[in-house]
PDB file of C-alpha atoms in Angstrom:
ATOM      1  CA  GLN A  25     -10.904  13.898   6.742  1.00 85.00           C
ATOM      2  CA  VAL A  26      -7.737  11.945   5.991  1.00 93.00           C
ATOM      3  CA  GLN A  27      -4.731  12.921   3.943  1.00 96.00           C
ATOM      4  CA  LEU A  28      -2.193  10.375   2.775  1.00 97.00           C
ATOM      5  CA  VAL A  29       1.162  11.357   1.320  1.00 97.00           C
ATOM      6  CA  GLU A  30       3.518   8.806  -0.210  1.00 98.00           C
ATOM      7  CA  SER A  31       7.252   9.258  -0.498  1.00 97.00           C
ATOM      8  CA  GLY A  32      10.364   7.238  -1.199  1.00 98.00           C
ATOM      9  CA  GLY A  33       9.821   6.375  -4.829  1.00 98.00           C
ATOM     10  CA  GLY A  34      12.596   6.626  -7.348  1.00 98.00           C
ATOM     11  CA  LEU A  35      14.743   4.860  -9.890  1.00 98.00           C
ATOM     12  CA  VAL A  36      16.543   1.669  -8.908  1.00 98.00           C
ATOM     13  CA  GLN A  37      18.271  -1.147 -10.729  1.00 98.00           C
ATOM     14  CA  ALA A  38      16.816  -4.631 -10.889  1.00 98.00           C
ATOM     15  CA  GLY A  39      17.684  -6.540  -7.734  1.00 98.00           C
ATOM     16  CA  GLY A  40      17.858  -3.385  -5.683  1.00 98.00           C
ATOM     17  CA  SER A  41      15.755  -2.203  -2.771  1.00 98.00           C
ATOM     18  CA  LEU A  42      13.534   0.726  -1.991  1.00 98.00           C
ATOM     19  CA  ARG A  43      11.408   1.738   0.979  1.00 98.00           C
ATOM     20  CA  LEU A  44       8.186   3.635   0.500  1.00 98.00           C
ATOM     21  CA  SER A  45       6.553   5.657   3.241  1.00 98.00           C
ATOM     22  CA  CYS A  46       2.986   6.845   3.658  1.00 97.00           C
ATOM     23  CA  ALA A  47       2.301   9.579   6.176  1.00 96.00           C
ATOM     24  CA  ALA A  48      -1.287   9.987   7.322  1.00 94.00           C
ATOM     25  CA  SER A  49      -2.876  13.061   8.834  1.00 93.00           C
ATOM     26  CA  GLY A  50      -6.365  14.010   9.933  1.00 91.00           C
ATOM     27  CA  ARG A  51      -8.716  11.388  11.387  1.00 84.00           C
ATOM     28  CA  THR A  52      -6.056   8.710  11.489  1.00 80.00           C
ATOM     29  CA  PHE A  53      -7.494   7.194  14.666  1.00 76.00           C
ATOM     30  CA  SER A  54     -10.503   5.922  12.725  1.00 81.00           C
ATOM     31  CA  SER A  55      -8.481   3.762  10.348  1.00 85.00           C
ATOM     32  CA  TYR A  56      -9.009  -0.006  10.351  1.00 87.00           C
ATOM     33  CA  ALA A  57      -6.151  -0.787   8.024  1.00 92.00           C
ATOM     34  CA  MET A  58      -3.848   0.629   5.409  1.00 94.00           C
ATOM     35  CA  GLY A  59      -2.643  -0.814   2.172  1.00 96.00           C
ATOM     36  CA  TRP A  60      -0.500  -0.347  -0.873  1.00 98.00           C
ATOM     37  CA  PHE A  61      -1.673  -0.602  -4.459  1.00 98.00           C
ATOM     38  CA  ARG A  62       0.188  -0.019  -7.673  1.00 98.00           C
ATOM     39  CA  GLN A  63      -0.720   0.896 -11.207  1.00 98.00           C
ATOM     40  CA  ALA A  64       1.410   0.520 -14.298  1.00 98.00           C
ATOM     41  CA  PRO A  65       0.632   2.412 -17.524  1.00 93.00           C
ATOM     42  CA  GLY A  66      -2.338   0.900 -19.327  1.00 95.00           C
ATOM     43  CA  LYS A  67      -3.129  -1.497 -16.502  1.00 97.00           C
ATOM     44  CA  GLU A  68      -5.647  -1.673 -13.683  1.00 97.00           C
ATOM     45  CA  ARG A  69      -4.667  -0.654 -10.206  1.00 97.00           C
ATOM     46  CA  GLU A  70      -3.684  -3.793  -8.329  1.00 98.00           C
ATOM     47  CA  PHE A  71      -3.311  -4.790  -4.704  1.00 98.00           C
ATOM     48  CA  VAL A  72       0.196  -5.067  -3.290  1.00 98.00           C
ATOM     49  CA  ALA A  73       0.002  -5.369   0.506  1.00 98.00           C
ATOM     50  CA  SER A  74      -2.062  -4.349   3.514  1.00 96.00           C
ATOM     51  CA  ILE A  75      -1.746  -4.188   7.271  1.00 94.00           C
ATOM     52  CA  SER A  76      -4.370  -3.989  10.002  1.00 88.00           C
ATOM     53  CA  TYR A  77      -3.896  -1.877  13.106  1.00 80.00           C
ATOM     54  CA  SER A  78      -6.286  -4.049  15.129  1.00 75.00           C
ATOM     55  CA  GLY A  79      -4.139  -7.159  14.813  1.00 69.00           C
ATOM     56  CA  GLY A  80      -3.857 -10.023  12.402  1.00 76.00           C
ATOM     57  CA  SER A  81      -1.353 -10.910   9.737  1.00 87.00           C
ATOM     58  CA  PRO A  82      -0.530  -8.663   6.806  1.00 94.00           C
ATOM     59  CA  TYR A  83      -1.674  -9.590   3.316  1.00 95.00           C
ATOM     60  CA  TYR A  84       0.452  -9.678   0.188  1.00 97.00           C
ATOM     61  CA  ALA A  85      -0.171 -10.133  -3.478  1.00 98.00           C
ATOM     62  CA  GLU A  86       1.332 -13.358  -4.782  1.00 98.00           C
ATOM     63  CA  SER A  87       3.615 -11.398  -7.084  1.00 98.00           C
ATOM     64  CA  VAL A  88       5.409  -9.691  -4.181  1.00 98.00           C
ATOM     65  CA  LYS A  89       5.443 -12.391  -1.505  1.00 98.00           C
ATOM     66  CA  GLY A  90       8.905 -12.945  -0.113  1.00 98.00           C
ATOM     67  CA  ARG A  91      10.170  -9.675  -1.570  1.00 98.00           C
ATOM     68  CA  PHE A  92       8.018  -6.918  -0.066  1.00 98.00           C
ATOM     69  CA  THR A  93       7.261  -6.234   3.577  1.00 98.00           C
ATOM     70  CA  ILE A  94       4.579  -3.908   4.888  1.00 97.00           C
ATOM     71  CA  SER A  95       4.853  -2.398   8.347  1.00 94.00           C
ATOM     72  CA  GLY A  96       3.248   0.366  10.327  1.00 90.00           C
ATOM     73  CA  ASP A  97       4.241   2.852  12.983  1.00 86.00           C
ATOM     74  CA  ASN A  98       1.068   3.854  14.785  1.00 78.00           C
ATOM     75  CA  ALA A  99       2.846   6.469  16.888  1.00 80.00           C
ATOM     76  CA  GLN A 100       4.000   8.237  13.731  1.00 83.00           C
ATOM     77  CA  ASN A 101       0.835   7.505  11.727  1.00 88.00           C
ATOM     78  CA  THR A 102       3.007   6.060   9.024  1.00 92.00           C
ATOM     79  CA  VAL A 103       2.970   2.866   6.986  1.00 94.00           C
ATOM     80  CA  TYR A 104       5.961   1.535   5.091  1.00 96.00           C
ATOM     81  CA  LEU A 105       6.571  -0.781   2.185  1.00 98.00           C
ATOM     82  CA  GLN A 106      10.030  -2.299   2.091  1.00 98.00           C
ATOM     83  CA  MET A 107      10.699  -3.570  -1.416  1.00 98.00           C
ATOM     84  CA  ASN A 108      13.599  -5.926  -2.013  1.00 98.00           C
ATOM     85  CA  SER A 109      14.774  -7.870  -5.052  1.00 98.00           C
ATOM     86  CA  LEU A 110      12.986  -5.429  -7.299  1.00 98.00           C
ATOM     87  CA  LYS A 111      12.110  -6.465 -10.831  1.00 98.00           C
ATOM     88  CA  PRO A 112      11.345  -4.348 -13.900  1.00 98.00           C
ATOM     89  CA  GLU A 113       7.731  -5.536 -13.683  1.00 97.00           C
ATOM     90  CA  ASP A 114       7.469  -3.784 -10.314  1.00 98.00           C
ATOM     91  CA  THR A 115       7.625  -0.469 -12.150  1.00 98.00           C
ATOM     92  CA  ALA A 116       4.447   1.456 -11.379  1.00 98.00           C
ATOM     93  CA  VAL A 117       2.951   4.306  -9.451  1.00 98.00           C
ATOM     94  CA  TYR A 118       2.489   3.104  -5.892  1.00 98.00           C
ATOM     95  CA  TYR A 119      -0.491   4.351  -3.929  1.00 98.00           C
ATOM     96  CA  CYS A 120      -1.157   4.306  -0.221  1.00 97.00           C
ATOM     97  CA  ALA A 121      -4.761   3.834   0.873  1.00 97.00           C
ATOM     98  CA  SER A 122      -6.718   3.668   4.121  1.00 95.00           C
ATOM     99  CA  ILE A 123      -9.843   1.792   5.217  1.00 93.00           C
ATOM    100  CA  HIS A 124     -12.192   3.747   7.474  1.00 92.00           C
ATOM    101  CA  THR A 125     -15.518   2.115   6.622  1.00 89.00           C
ATOM    102  CA  LEU A 126     -16.094  -1.593   6.078  1.00 84.00           C
ATOM    103  CA  HIS A 127     -17.714  -1.944   2.663  1.00 82.00           C
ATOM    104  CA  ASN A 128     -17.857  -5.739   2.397  1.00 80.00           C
ATOM    105  CA  LEU A 129     -19.491  -8.460   4.457  1.00 82.00           C
ATOM    106  CA  HIS A 130     -16.057  -9.586   5.561  1.00 83.00           C
ATOM    107  CA  PHE A 131     -12.804  -7.705   5.783  1.00 83.00           C
ATOM    108  CA  ALA A 132     -11.106  -8.006   2.417  1.00 90.00           C
ATOM    109  CA  PRO A 133      -8.047  -5.755   2.302  1.00 91.00           C
ATOM    110  CA  TRP A 134      -7.078  -7.043  -1.147  1.00 94.00           C
ATOM    111  CA  ASP A 135     -10.271  -5.561  -2.554  1.00 94.00           C
ATOM    112  CA  ILE A 136      -9.833  -2.053  -3.879  1.00 95.00           C
ATOM    113  CA  SER A 137     -13.446  -1.253  -2.963  1.00 94.00           C
ATOM    114  CA  GLU A 138     -12.576  -1.520   0.742  1.00 94.00           C
ATOM    115  CA  TYR A 139     -10.506   1.644   0.682  1.00 95.00           C
ATOM    116  CA  ASP A 140     -11.854   5.093   1.436  1.00 95.00           C
ATOM    117  CA  TYR A 141      -8.878   7.431   1.147  1.00 96.00           C
ATOM    118  CA  TRP A 142      -5.995   7.491  -1.289  1.00 97.00           C
ATOM    119  CA  GLY A 143      -2.695   9.252  -1.644  1.00 98.00           C
ATOM    120  CA  GLN A 144      -1.466  10.807  -4.864  1.00 97.00           C
ATOM    121  CA  GLY A 145       1.085   8.084  -5.512  1.00 98.00           C
ATOM    122  CA  THR A 146       4.827   7.843  -5.848  1.00 98.00           C
ATOM    123  CA  GLN A 147       6.648   6.602  -8.935  1.00 98.00           C
ATOM    124  CA  VAL A 148       8.830   3.511  -8.692  1.00 98.00           C
ATOM    125  CA  THR A 149      10.932   2.675 -11.717  1.00 98.00           C
ATOM    126  CA  VAL A 150      13.080  -0.448 -11.868  1.00 98.00           C
ATOM    127  CA  SER A 151      15.609  -0.554 -14.667  1.00 98.00           C
ATOM    128  CA  SER A 152      16.793  -3.793 -16.236  1.00 93.00           C
TER     129      SER A 152
END
């Protein structure tokens, strides 16, 4: 029903910047929100940021506040993650995800269980 494709990953030096993009196709009109998660080798997939297309403020993980910015372009069905002041600990595969069904009593975009569709991920490597 929905296909998500991430792009923009790569190798950057610590302190540098990178912008990730997530292009959505299919039933994009049914999306409540989109988010970014990341997963480093040997670790659990963790929440990074999310944005709602119905209004409200975006959400960010504490570890990226002040450095990352999530934004969306509804006309292009695309969500972005601008990453500044990158650190080696930001190294991970970054995944784009979309919420189409509300799974919790209240909207909780930081909860991985809220998301219904996932992209294949894009590698971000930050060298020290």
